[in-house]
PDB file of C-alpha atoms and ligand atoms in Angstrom:
ATOM      1  CA  MET K   1       5.176  -0.041   0.387  1.00 92.00           C
ATOM      2  CA  ASN K   2       4.491   3.612   0.093  1.00 94.00           C
ATOM      3  CA  PHE K   3       3.272   5.410  -3.043  1.00 97.00           C
ATOM      4  CA  GLN K   4       5.242   8.208  -2.922  1.00 96.00           C
ATOM      5  CA  ASN K   5       6.983   8.834  -6.726  1.00 96.00           C
ATOM      6  CA  LYS K   6       5.329   5.144  -8.190  1.00 98.00           C
ATOM      7  CA  VAL K   7       3.374   5.289 -11.298  1.00 98.00           C
ATOM      8  CA  VAL K   8       0.752   3.677 -10.802  1.00 98.00           C
ATOM      9  CA  LEU K   9      -1.735   2.623 -13.517  1.00 98.00           C
ATOM     10  CA  ILE K  10      -5.611   2.179 -12.220  1.00 98.00           C
ATOM     11  CA  THR K  11      -7.737   0.445 -14.694  1.00 98.00           C
ATOM     12  CA  GLY K  12     -11.457   1.026 -14.614  1.00 98.00           C
ATOM     13  CA  ALA K  13     -11.221   4.538 -13.170  1.00 98.00           C
ATOM     14  CA  SER K  14     -13.347   6.591 -14.556  1.00 98.00           C
ATOM     15  CA  THR K  15     -16.376   5.029 -11.836  1.00 98.00           C
ATOM     16  CA  GLY K  16     -16.929   3.757  -8.813  1.00 98.00           C
ATOM     17  CA  ILE K  17     -13.932   2.378  -7.166  1.00 98.00           C
ATOM     18  CA  GLY K  18     -11.830   2.981  -8.929  1.00 98.00           C
ATOM     19  CA  LYS K  19     -12.133   6.769  -9.300  1.00 98.00           C
ATOM     20  CA  GLU K  20     -11.774   6.684  -5.729  1.00 98.00           C
ATOM     21  CA  LEU K  21      -8.819   5.269  -5.901  1.00 98.00           C
ATOM     22  CA  SER K  22      -7.871   7.597  -7.909  1.00 98.00           C
ATOM     23  CA  ILE K  23      -8.748  10.658  -5.468  1.00 97.00           C
ATOM     24  CA  ILE K  24      -7.041   9.030  -2.826  1.00 97.00           C
ATOM     25  CA  LEU K  25      -4.123   8.558  -5.016  1.00 97.00           C
ATOM     26  CA  SER K  26      -3.823  11.981  -6.459  1.00 97.00           C
ATOM     27  CA  LYS K  27      -2.369  13.169  -3.229  1.00 96.00           C
ATOM     28  CA  ARG K  28       0.795  10.883  -2.515  1.00 96.00           C
ATOM     29  CA  ASN K  29       2.592  12.364  -4.665  1.00 95.00           C
ATOM     30  CA  CYS K  30       2.566   9.902  -7.215  1.00 96.00           C
ATOM     31  CA  LYS K  31       2.520   9.665 -11.467  1.00 98.00           C
ATOM     32  CA  LEU K  32      -1.341   7.648 -12.479  1.00 98.00           C
ATOM     33  CA  ILE K  33      -2.606   6.889 -15.543  1.00 98.00           C
ATOM     34  CA  LEU K  34      -5.964   6.172 -15.316  1.00 98.00           C
ATOM     35  CA  ILE K  35      -7.225   3.790 -17.849  1.00 98.00           C
ATOM     36  CA  ALA K  36     -11.433   3.846 -19.152  1.00 98.00           C
ATOM     37  CA  ARG K  37     -13.538   4.220 -22.304  1.00 98.00           C
ATOM     38  CA  ARG K  38     -15.019   7.103 -21.703  1.00 98.00           C
ATOM     39  CA  ILE K  39     -12.347   9.007 -22.373  1.00 98.00           C
ATOM     40  CA  GLU K  40     -14.631  12.174 -21.129  1.00 98.00           C
ATOM     41  CA  LEU K  41     -15.266  10.976 -17.578  1.00 98.00           C
ATOM     42  CA  LEU K  42     -11.959  11.011 -16.791  1.00 98.00           C
ATOM     43  CA  ASP K  43     -10.727  14.460 -17.957  1.00 98.00           C
ATOM     44  CA  GLY K  44     -13.561  15.394 -15.829  1.00 98.00           C
ATOM     45  CA  LEU K  45     -12.571  12.876 -12.736  1.00 98.00           C
ATOM     46  CA  VAL K  46      -8.786  15.107 -13.715  1.00 98.00           C
ATOM     47  CA  SER K  47      -9.959  18.734 -14.477  1.00 97.00           C
ATOM     48  CA  LYS K  48     -11.418  18.572 -10.915  1.00 96.00           C
ATOM     49  CA  ILE K  49      -9.215  17.123  -8.749  1.00 96.00           C
ATOM     50  CA  SER K  50      -5.647  18.449 -10.109  1.00 94.00           C
ATOM     51  CA  HIS K  51      -5.698  21.558  -8.701  1.00 91.00           C
ATOM     52  CA  ASN K  52      -5.569  19.513  -5.473  1.00 88.00           C
ATOM     53  CA  SER K  53      -3.495  17.300  -5.817  1.00 91.00           C
ATOM     54  CA  ASN K  54       0.203  16.759  -6.229  1.00 92.00           C
ATOM     55  CA  SER K  55       0.745  14.540  -8.301  1.00 94.00           C
ATOM     56  CA  GLU K  56       0.897  14.254 -12.449  1.00 97.00           C
ATOM     57  CA  PHE K  57      -1.755  12.470 -14.632  1.00 98.00           C
ATOM     58  CA  LEU K  58      -2.451  10.768 -17.682  1.00 98.00           C
ATOM     59  CA  THR K  59      -5.423   9.200 -18.758  1.00 98.00           C
ATOM     60  CA  LEU K  60      -5.939   6.748 -21.913  1.00 98.00           C
ATOM     61  CA  LYS K  61      -9.403   5.787 -22.750  1.00 98.00           C
ATOM     62  CA  CYS K  62      -8.856   1.599 -24.014  1.00 98.00           C
ATOM     63  CA  ASP K  63     -11.326  -1.128 -23.891  1.00 98.00           C
ATOM     64  CA  VAL K  64      -9.173  -3.760 -21.465  1.00 98.00           C
ATOM     65  CA  SER K  65     -11.532  -6.245 -23.881  1.00 98.00           C
ATOM     66  CA  LYS K  66      -9.573  -5.854 -26.644  1.00 98.00           C
ATOM     67  CA  LYS K  67      -5.600  -7.299 -26.775  1.00 98.00           C
ATOM     68  CA  GLU K  68      -4.714  -4.635 -29.695  1.00 98.00           C
ATOM     69  CA  GLU K  69      -5.592  -1.573 -27.295  1.00 98.00           C
ATOM     70  CA  VAL K  70      -4.055  -2.716 -24.355  1.00 98.00           C
ATOM     71  CA  THR K  71      -0.457  -2.844 -25.967  1.00 98.00           C
ATOM     72  CA  GLU K  72      -1.663   1.279 -27.278  1.00 98.00           C
ATOM     73  CA  ALA K  73      -2.456   2.235 -23.678  1.00 98.00           C
ATOM     74  CA  TYR K  74       0.665   0.327 -22.443  1.00 98.00           C
ATOM     75  CA  LYS K  75       3.443   1.770 -25.020  1.00 98.00           C
ATOM     76  CA  LYS K  76       1.463   5.429 -24.291  1.00 98.00           C
ATOM     77  CA  SER K  77       2.275   5.168 -20.984  1.00 98.00           C
ATOM     78  CA  ILE K  78       5.664   3.826 -21.263  1.00 98.00           C
ATOM     79  CA  ASP K  79       6.710   7.004 -23.775  1.00 98.00           C
ATOM     80  CA  LYS K  80       5.301   9.701 -20.511  1.00 98.00           C
ATOM     81  CA  PHE K  81       6.618   7.729 -18.266  1.00 98.00           C
ATOM     82  CA  GLY K  82       8.990   5.619 -18.757  1.00 98.00           C
ATOM     83  CA  LYS K  83       7.926   2.498 -16.609  1.00 98.00           C
ATOM     84  CA  ILE K  84       4.951   1.637 -14.569  1.00 98.00           C
ATOM     85  CA  ASP K  85       5.451   0.419 -10.559  1.00 98.00           C
ATOM     86  CA  ILE K  86       2.164  -0.809  -9.760  1.00 98.00           C
ATOM     87  CA  ALA K  87      -0.848  -1.827 -11.998  1.00 98.00           C
ATOM     88  CA  ILE K  88      -4.457  -2.017 -10.014  1.00 99.00           C
ATOM     89  CA  LEU K  89      -6.592  -3.872 -12.529  1.00 99.00           C
ATOM     90  CA  ASN K  90      -9.326  -3.055 -11.147  1.00 98.00           C
ATOM     91  CA  ALA K  91     -11.926  -2.575 -14.557  1.00 98.00           C
ATOM     92  CA  GLY K  92     -14.811  -4.649 -14.223  1.00 98.00           C
ATOM     93  CA  PHE K  93     -17.716  -5.277 -15.751  1.00 98.00           C
ATOM     94  CA  ALA K  94     -21.253  -7.012 -13.525  1.00 97.00           C
ATOM     95  CA  GLU K  95     -24.941  -7.752 -15.281  1.00 96.00           C
ATOM     96  CA  ASN K  96     -27.760 -10.789 -13.613  1.00 92.00           C
ATOM     97  CA  MET K  97     -29.437 -12.006 -16.210  1.00 93.00           C
ATOM     98  CA  LYS K  98     -32.873 -14.834 -16.607  1.00 91.00           C
ATOM     99  CA  ALA K  99     -32.501 -17.802 -17.612  1.00 92.00           C
ATOM    100  CA  GLU K 100     -34.992 -16.267 -19.408  1.00 94.00           C
ATOM    101  CA  GLU K 101     -33.022 -14.190 -21.254  1.00 94.00           C
ATOM    102  CA  TYR K 102     -29.731 -16.614 -21.623  1.00 94.00           C
ATOM    103  CA  ASN K 103     -27.045 -14.662 -24.414  1.00 95.00           C
ATOM    104  CA  SER K 104     -23.839 -15.729 -24.422  1.00 97.00           C
ATOM    105  CA  GLU K 105     -22.288 -12.532 -25.636  1.00 97.00           C
ATOM    106  CA  LEU K 106     -22.590 -11.440 -22.017  1.00 97.00           C
ATOM    107  CA  ALA K 107     -20.649 -13.671 -21.182  1.00 97.00           C
ATOM    108  CA  GLU K 108     -17.925 -12.771 -22.991  1.00 98.00           C
ATOM    109  CA  THR K 109     -17.852  -9.868 -21.964  1.00 98.00           C
ATOM    110  CA  THR K 110     -17.908 -10.344 -18.537  1.00 98.00           C
ATOM    111  CA  PHE K 111     -15.323 -12.516 -18.780  1.00 98.00           C
ATOM    112  CA  GLY K 112     -13.849 -10.254 -21.668  1.00 98.00           C
ATOM    113  CA  THR K 113     -13.215  -7.210 -19.687  1.00 98.00           C
ATOM    114  CA  ASN K 114     -12.998  -9.191 -15.676  1.00 98.00           C
ATOM    115  CA  VAL K 115     -10.282 -12.158 -16.446  1.00 98.00           C
ATOM    116  CA  PHE K 116      -8.885 -11.128 -20.667  1.00 98.00           C
ATOM    117  CA  GLY K 117      -8.693  -7.547 -19.262  1.00 98.00           C
ATOM    118  CA  MET K 118      -6.763  -8.315 -16.670  1.00 98.00           C
ATOM    119  CA  ILE K 119      -4.586 -11.124 -18.816  1.00 98.00           C
ATOM    120  CA  TYR K 120      -4.050  -9.078 -21.188  1.00 99.00           C
ATOM    121  CA  TRP K 121      -2.245  -5.956 -19.250  1.00 99.00           C
ATOM    122  CA  VAL K 122      -0.185  -8.429 -17.311  1.00 98.00           C
ATOM    123  CA  GLU K 123       1.419  -9.759 -20.723  1.00 98.00           C
ATOM    124  CA  GLN K 124       2.129  -6.295 -21.209  1.00 98.00           C
ATOM    125  CA  LEU K 125       3.817  -6.202 -17.741  1.00 98.00           C
ATOM    126  CA  LEU K 126       6.103  -9.098 -17.045  1.00 98.00           C
ATOM    127  CA  PRO K 127       8.432  -9.105 -18.957  1.00 98.00           C
ATOM    128  CA  GLU K 128       9.980  -4.903 -17.566  1.00 98.00           C
ATOM    129  CA  PHE K 129       8.752  -6.883 -13.793  1.00 98.00           C
ATOM    130  CA  ILE K 130      10.531  -9.749 -14.348  1.00 98.00           C
ATOM    131  CA  LYS K 131      13.751  -7.744 -15.438  1.00 98.00           C
ATOM    132  CA  ARG K 132      13.890  -5.257 -13.066  1.00 97.00           C
ATOM    133  CA  ARG K 133      12.274  -8.033  -9.694  1.00 98.00           C
ATOM    134  CA  ASN K 134      10.383  -5.706  -8.595  1.00 96.00           C
ATOM    135  CA  GLY K 135       6.569  -4.869  -9.296  1.00 98.00           C
ATOM    136  CA  PHE K 136       3.250  -5.000  -8.073  1.00 98.00           C
ATOM    137  CA  ILE K 137       0.266  -6.016  -9.494  1.00 98.00           C
ATOM    138  CA  VAL K 138      -3.539  -5.496  -7.548  1.00 98.00           C
ATOM    139  CA  GLY K 139      -6.440  -7.552  -9.033  1.00 98.00           C
ATOM    140  CA  ILE K 140     -10.390  -6.319  -8.339  1.00 98.00           C
ATOM    141  CA  SER K 141     -11.303  -9.599  -7.734  1.00 98.00           C
ATOM    142  CA  SER K 142     -14.622 -10.127  -5.845  1.00 98.00           C
ATOM    143  CA  LEU K 143     -15.703 -12.173  -2.353  1.00 98.00           C
ATOM    144  CA  ALA K 144     -18.551 -13.728  -4.902  1.00 97.00           C
ATOM    145  CA  ASP K 145     -16.051 -15.850  -6.764  1.00 97.00           C
ATOM    146  CA  ASN K 146     -16.553 -18.864  -4.271  1.00 94.00           C
ATOM    147  CA  ARG K 147     -20.216 -19.643  -5.162  1.00 95.00           C
ATOM    148  CA  GLY K 148     -22.927 -19.240  -8.399  1.00 94.00           C
ATOM    149  CA  PHE K 149     -24.702 -16.893  -6.831  1.00 92.00           C
ATOM    150  CA  SER K 150     -28.474 -17.893  -9.577  1.00 90.00           C
ATOM    151  CA  GLY K 151     -28.356 -14.962 -11.939  1.00 91.00           C
ATOM    152  CA  SER K 152     -24.708 -14.136 -12.106  1.00 94.00           C
ATOM    153  CA  GLY K 153     -23.309 -16.942 -13.361  1.00 95.00           C
ATOM    154  CA  PHE K 154     -21.218 -15.175 -15.328  1.00 97.00           C
ATOM    155  CA  TYR K 155     -19.843 -12.717 -12.876  1.00 97.00           C
ATOM    156  CA  CYS K 156     -19.203 -15.134 -10.678  1.00 97.00           C
ATOM    157  CA  ALA K 157     -17.379 -17.410 -12.824  1.00 98.00           C
ATOM    158  CA  SER K 158     -15.329 -15.028 -14.254  1.00 98.00           C
ATOM    159  CA  LYS K 159     -14.578 -13.547 -10.027  1.00 98.00           C
ATOM    160  CA  ALA K 160     -13.547 -17.281  -9.616  1.00 98.00           C
ATOM    161  CA  ALA K 161     -11.692 -17.382 -13.216  1.00 98.00           C
ATOM    162  CA  ALA K 162      -9.727 -13.931 -11.749  1.00 98.00           C
ATOM    163  CA  SER K 163      -8.863 -14.897  -7.744  1.00 98.00           C
ATOM    164  CA  VAL K 164      -7.732 -18.261  -8.954  1.00 98.00           C
ATOM    165  CA  TYR K 165      -5.302 -16.548 -11.891  1.00 98.00           C
ATOM    166  CA  LEU K 166      -4.201 -14.396  -9.263  1.00 98.00           C
ATOM    167  CA  GLU K 167      -3.025 -16.615  -6.774  1.00 98.00           C
ATOM    168  CA  GLY K 168      -1.543 -18.755  -9.725  1.00 98.00           C
ATOM    169  CA  LEU K 169       0.731 -16.001 -11.251  1.00 98.00           C
ATOM    170  CA  ARG K 170       1.187 -15.062  -7.080  1.00 98.00           C
ATOM    171  CA  VAL K 171       3.488 -18.218  -6.118  1.00 98.00           C
ATOM    172  CA  GLU K 172       4.827 -18.396 -10.257  1.00 98.00           C
ATOM    173  CA  LEU K 173       6.697 -14.836  -9.931  1.00 98.00           C
ATOM    174  CA  ALA K 174       7.535 -14.817  -6.352  1.00 97.00           C
ATOM    175  CA  GLU K 175      10.452 -16.017  -7.360  1.00 98.00           C
ATOM    176  CA  PHE K 176      10.641 -11.930  -9.445  1.00 98.00           C
ATOM    177  CA  ASN K 177      10.033 -10.096  -6.071  1.00 98.00           C
ATOM    178  CA  ILE K 178       6.077  -9.205  -8.248  1.00 98.00           C
ATOM    179  CA  LYS K 179       3.780  -9.353  -5.543  1.00 98.00           C
ATOM    180  CA  ILE K 180       0.655  -9.987  -6.343  1.00 98.00           C
ATOM    181  CA  ILE K 181      -1.914  -8.668  -4.207  1.00 98.00           C
ATOM    182  CA  THR K 182      -5.912 -10.089  -4.476  1.00 98.00           C
ATOM    183  CA  VAL K 183      -8.614  -7.445  -3.173  1.00 98.00           C
ATOM    184  CA  LYS K 184     -12.142  -9.789  -2.739  1.00 98.00           C
ATOM    185  CA  PRO K 185     -14.842  -6.523  -1.684  1.00 98.00           C
ATOM    186  CA  GLY K 186     -17.986  -7.175  -0.830  1.00 98.00           C
ATOM    187  CA  PHE K 187     -20.825  -5.246  -1.598  1.00 97.00           C
ATOM    188  CA  VAL K 188     -20.290  -2.035  -2.083  1.00 98.00           C
ATOM    189  CA  LYS K 189     -22.159   0.680  -3.367  1.00 98.00           C
ATOM    190  CA  THR K 190     -20.525   1.982  -6.747  1.00 98.00           C
ATOM    191  CA  PRO K 191     -22.878   1.993 -10.404  1.00 97.00           C
ATOM    192  CA  MET K 192     -22.129  -1.319 -10.536  1.00 97.00           C
ATOM    193  CA  THR K 193     -24.415  -2.426  -7.273  1.00 97.00           C
ATOM    194  CA  ASP K 194     -26.860   0.677  -7.835  1.00 97.00           C
ATOM    195  CA  LYS K 195     -28.970  -1.788 -10.559  1.00 94.00           C
ATOM    196  CA  ASN K 196     -29.520  -4.515  -8.367  1.00 92.00           C
ATOM    197  CA  ASP K 197     -32.522  -4.352  -6.819  1.00 89.00           C
ATOM    198  CA  PHE K 198     -32.143  -7.185  -4.273  1.00 89.00           C
ATOM    199  CA  TYR K 199     -30.836  -6.593  -0.510  1.00 91.00           C
ATOM    200  CA  MET K 200     -26.903  -5.836  -0.347  1.00 95.00           C
ATOM    201  CA  PRO K 201     -25.883  -6.981   3.211  1.00 95.00           C
ATOM    202  CA  PHE K 202     -23.531  -4.524   4.799  1.00 96.00           C
ATOM    203  CA  ILE K 203     -22.806  -2.571   1.690  1.00 98.00           C
ATOM    204  CA  MET K 204     -20.131   0.555   1.902  1.00 98.00           C
ATOM    205  CA  GLU K 205     -19.115   3.670   0.370  1.00 98.00           C
ATOM    206  CA  ALA K 206     -17.008   3.458  -2.242  1.00 98.00           C
ATOM    207  CA  THR K 207     -14.991   5.972  -0.270  1.00 98.00           C
ATOM    208  CA  LYS K 208     -14.558   3.739   2.773  1.00 98.00           C
ATOM    209  CA  ALA K 209     -13.248   0.640   0.420  1.00 98.00           C
ATOM    210  CA  ALA K 210     -11.037   2.578  -1.566  1.00 98.00           C
ATOM    211  CA  ASP K 211      -8.851   3.807   1.397  1.00 98.00           C
ATOM    212  CA  ILE K 212      -9.319   0.270   2.746  1.00 98.00           C
ATOM    213  CA  ILE K 213      -8.119  -1.655   0.091  1.00 98.00           C
ATOM    214  CA  ILE K 214      -4.850   1.121  -0.579  1.00 98.00           C
ATOM    215  CA  LYS K 215      -4.617   0.566   3.015  1.00 98.00           C
ATOM    216  CA  GLY K 216      -3.678  -3.069   1.978  1.00 98.00           C
ATOM    217  CA  ILE K 217      -1.358  -2.630  -0.608  1.00 98.00           C
ATOM    218  CA  GLU K 218       0.452  -0.159   1.704  1.00 98.00           C
ATOM    219  CA  LYS K 219       0.858  -3.151   3.308  1.00 98.00           C
ATOM    220  CA  GLU K 220       1.644  -5.602   0.980  1.00 98.00           C
ATOM    221  CA  LYS K 221      -1.400  -7.691   2.372  1.00 98.00           C
ATOM    222  CA  ARG K 222      -1.491 -11.150   0.067  1.00 98.00           C
ATOM    223  CA  ILE K 223      -5.318 -10.502   0.136  1.00 98.00           C
ATOM    224  CA  ILE K 224      -7.170  -7.673   0.615  1.00 98.00           C
ATOM    225  CA  GLN K 225     -11.125  -8.791   2.115  1.00 98.00           C
ATOM    226  CA  PHE K 226     -13.933  -7.097   2.965  1.00 98.00           C
ATOM    227  CA  PRO K 227     -16.255  -6.668   5.461  1.00 98.00           C
ATOM    228  CA  PHE K 228     -15.369  -9.193   8.360  1.00 97.00           C
ATOM    229  CA  ALA K 229     -18.896 -10.235   8.141  1.00 97.00           C
ATOM    230  CA  VAL K 230     -18.954 -10.781   4.081  1.00 97.00           C
ATOM    231  CA  VAL K 231     -15.831 -12.498   4.036  1.00 97.00           C
ATOM    232  CA  PHE K 232     -16.750 -14.417   7.589  1.00 97.00           C
ATOM    233  CA  VAL K 233     -20.194 -15.885   5.917  1.00 95.00           C
ATOM    234  CA  THR K 234     -19.229 -16.219   1.941  1.00 95.00           C
ATOM    235  CA  LYS K 235     -16.701 -18.648   3.587  1.00 95.00           C
ATOM    236  CA  LEU K 236     -19.351 -20.620   5.598  1.00 95.00           C
ATOM    237  CA  VAL K 237     -21.354 -20.156   2.133  1.00 94.00           C
ATOM    238  CA  GLY K 238     -18.085 -21.860   0.179  1.00 94.00           C
ATOM    239  CA  PHE K 239     -17.845 -24.412   3.466  1.00 93.00           C
ATOM    240  CA  LEU K 240     -21.241 -25.871   2.269  1.00 95.00           C
ATOM    241  CA  PRO K 241     -21.807 -28.813   0.797  1.00 94.00           C
ATOM    242  CA  GLY K 242     -22.912 -28.271  -2.507  1.00 94.00           C
ATOM    243  CA  LYS K 243     -26.524 -30.121  -1.992  1.00 94.00           C
ATOM    244  CA  ILE K 244     -27.350 -27.887   0.953  1.00 94.00           C
ATOM    245  CA  TYR K 245     -25.775 -24.705  -0.426  1.00 93.00           C
ATOM    246  CA  GLU K 246     -28.199 -25.322  -3.265  1.00 92.00           C
ATOM    247  CA  PHE K 247     -31.064 -26.136  -1.116  1.00 91.00           C
ATOM    248  CA  PHE K 248     -30.841 -22.402   0.217  1.00 89.00           C
ATOM    249  CA  ALA K 249     -30.358 -20.729  -2.562  1.00 89.00           C
ATOM    250  CA  LYS K 250     -33.476 -22.076  -4.122  1.00 87.00           C
ATOM    251  CA  LYS K 251     -34.573 -20.840  -1.438  1.00 83.00           C
ATOM    252  CA  LYS K 252     -33.292 -17.547  -2.520  1.00 80.00           C
ATOM    253  CA  ILE K 253     -31.972 -17.345   1.156  1.00 78.00           C
ATOM    254  CA  LEU K 254     -28.744 -17.481  -0.068  1.00 76.00           C
TER     255      LEU K 254
HETATM  256  N1  NAP Y   1     -19.517  -2.426  -6.377  1.00 72.47           N
HETATM  257  C1  NAP Y   1     -19.464  -4.195  -6.081  1.00 72.47           C
HETATM  258  O1  NAP Y   1     -19.855  -4.327  -5.131  1.00 72.47           O
HETATM  259  C2  NAP Y   1     -18.075  -4.703  -5.632  1.00 72.47           C
HETATM  260  C3  NAP Y   1     -18.053  -5.807  -5.411  1.00 72.47           C
HETATM  261  C4  NAP Y   1     -17.148  -6.553  -5.462  1.00 72.47           C
HETATM  262  C5  NAP Y   1     -15.625  -6.737  -6.975  1.00 72.47           C
HETATM  263  N2  NAP Y   1     -16.236  -5.720  -7.327  1.00 72.47           N
HETATM  264  C6  NAP Y   1     -15.002  -4.831  -8.258  1.00 72.47           C
HETATM  265  O2  NAP Y   1     -14.793  -3.893  -8.815  1.00 72.47           O
HETATM  266  C7  NAP Y   1     -14.689  -3.452  -9.588  1.00 72.47           C
HETATM  267  C8  NAP Y   1     -14.619  -1.842 -10.189  1.00 72.47           C
HETATM  268  O3  NAP Y   1     -15.953  -1.901  -9.726  1.00 72.47           O
HETATM  269  P1  NAP Y   1     -17.257  -0.953  -9.232  1.00 72.47           P
HETATM  270  O4  NAP Y   1     -18.567  -1.710  -8.102  1.00 72.47           O
HETATM  271  O5  NAP Y   1     -16.166   0.049  -8.950  1.00 72.47           O
HETATM  272  O6  NAP Y   1     -17.840  -0.708 -10.691  1.00 72.47           O
HETATM  273  P2  NAP Y   1     -18.927   0.194 -11.449  1.00 72.47           P
HETATM  274  O7  NAP Y   1     -18.458   2.020 -11.225  1.00 72.47           O
HETATM  275  O8  NAP Y   1     -19.213   0.162 -12.965  1.00 72.47           O
HETATM  276  O9  NAP Y   1     -17.303   0.523 -13.109  1.00 72.47           O
HETATM  277  C9  NAP Y   1     -16.165  -0.030 -13.491  1.00 72.47           C
HETATM  278  C10 NAP Y   1     -15.695   0.143 -13.558  1.00 72.47           C
HETATM  279  O10 NAP Y   1     -14.651  -0.216 -15.369  1.00 72.47           O
HETATM  280  C11 NAP Y   1     -14.501  -0.143 -16.415  1.00 72.47           C
HETATM  281  N3  NAP Y   1     -14.486  -0.939 -16.953  1.00 72.47           N
HETATM  282  C12 NAP Y   1     -15.681  -1.682 -17.696  1.00 72.47           C
HETATM  283  N4  NAP Y   1     -15.508  -2.922 -19.318  1.00 72.47           N
HETATM  284  C13 NAP Y   1     -14.100  -1.408 -19.688  1.00 72.47           C
HETATM  285  C14 NAP Y   1     -14.035  -2.187 -20.961  1.00 72.47           C
HETATM  286  N5  NAP Y   1     -13.671  -3.046 -21.185  1.00 72.47           N
HETATM  287  N6  NAP Y   1     -12.174  -1.242 -20.879  1.00 72.47           N
HETATM  288  C15 NAP Y   1     -12.528  -0.647 -19.737  1.00 72.47           C
HETATM  289  N7  NAP Y   1     -12.596  -0.533 -18.782  1.00 72.47           N
HETATM  290  C16 NAP Y   1     -14.492  -0.786 -18.623  1.00 72.47           C
HETATM  291  C17 NAP Y   1     -15.526   1.324 -16.354  1.00 72.47           C
HETATM  292  O11 NAP Y   1     -15.362   2.435 -17.353  1.00 72.47           O
HETATM  293  P3  NAP Y   1     -15.781   2.816 -18.454  1.00 72.47           P
HETATM  294  O12 NAP Y   1     -17.085   2.529 -18.608  1.00 72.47           O
HETATM  295  O13 NAP Y   1     -15.461   3.986 -18.037  1.00 72.47           O
HETATM  296  O14 NAP Y   1     -15.013   1.665 -19.250  1.00 72.47           O
HETATM  297  C18 NAP Y   1     -15.545   1.306 -15.007  1.00 72.47           C
HETATM  298  O15 NAP Y   1     -14.443   3.316 -14.522  1.00 72.47           O
HETATM  299  C19 NAP Y   1     -14.891  -4.087 -10.103  1.00 72.47           C
HETATM  300  O16 NAP Y   1     -13.807  -5.371 -11.126  1.00 72.47           O
HETATM  301  C20 NAP Y   1     -16.423  -5.302  -9.534  1.00 72.47           C
HETATM  302  O17 NAP Y   1     -16.053  -5.840 -10.813  1.00 72.47           O
HETATM  303  C21 NAP Y   1     -16.800  -5.199  -7.006  1.00 72.47           C
END
């Protein structure tokens, strides 16, 4: 797969990984649809990168947790470019929470963005992808999808849901030649992690993460996960019996 002349949609393109993906793809001669709520950031990005680019751009304000906004943004994308070839569903939300501040609204925002933000886009994309018998859906999940980490229960659960959902889609849509790619990054330096006050092992720059993701999509990998050390450790942690995991987690070793 290559990005030349493809119509590529990126959600959560205003900052972090999505922004870096947009910058890389701006040089790949494609038609880019950039989505986020802060349209001013998207427009600012485009005015910065478009002079040194061979791609075309469409920026759209859309809250991915709102089905009607996703429907509207899809319509506008099709009006402008006629189709979408690759959708990178990257928009995400994470906030740690202490038990004393327990608040279900945070769960609604987390699942609304990280899970329904994907589901609503897939609902729009599928009919045309199935008719055409091709298309790529790239969902950004996380290596935090395999255990419940203290203070991040909503986030971990939402990423577990995203990963399992994408796996089911991959199996189901293979017969329609629709490729589903799951991306599972470790820690990446972005506004999302800038808020964290804990140690983040092997944290990498967003530019590097975006480069790994683009190369992985080009190779049509099923799962793009990085960096290796964190993949290895999270796999091991995933295998730990619950009691042992909880013992180390309570001591804040995990
Ligand atoms: N950074 C990490 O260590 C890490 C690790 C694993 C996975 N990830 C995943 O990678 C993805 C990108 O995260 P990031 O680290 O680049 O974080 P980020 O810099 O905070 O970017 C999040 C992006 O999502 C957009 N967004 C959030 N809520 C939205 C909504 N309701 N509707 C539309 N757009 C929304 C934000 O734009 P607006 O606020 O302008 O809407 C922003 O562009 C997320 O799915 C995240 O869970 C990150």
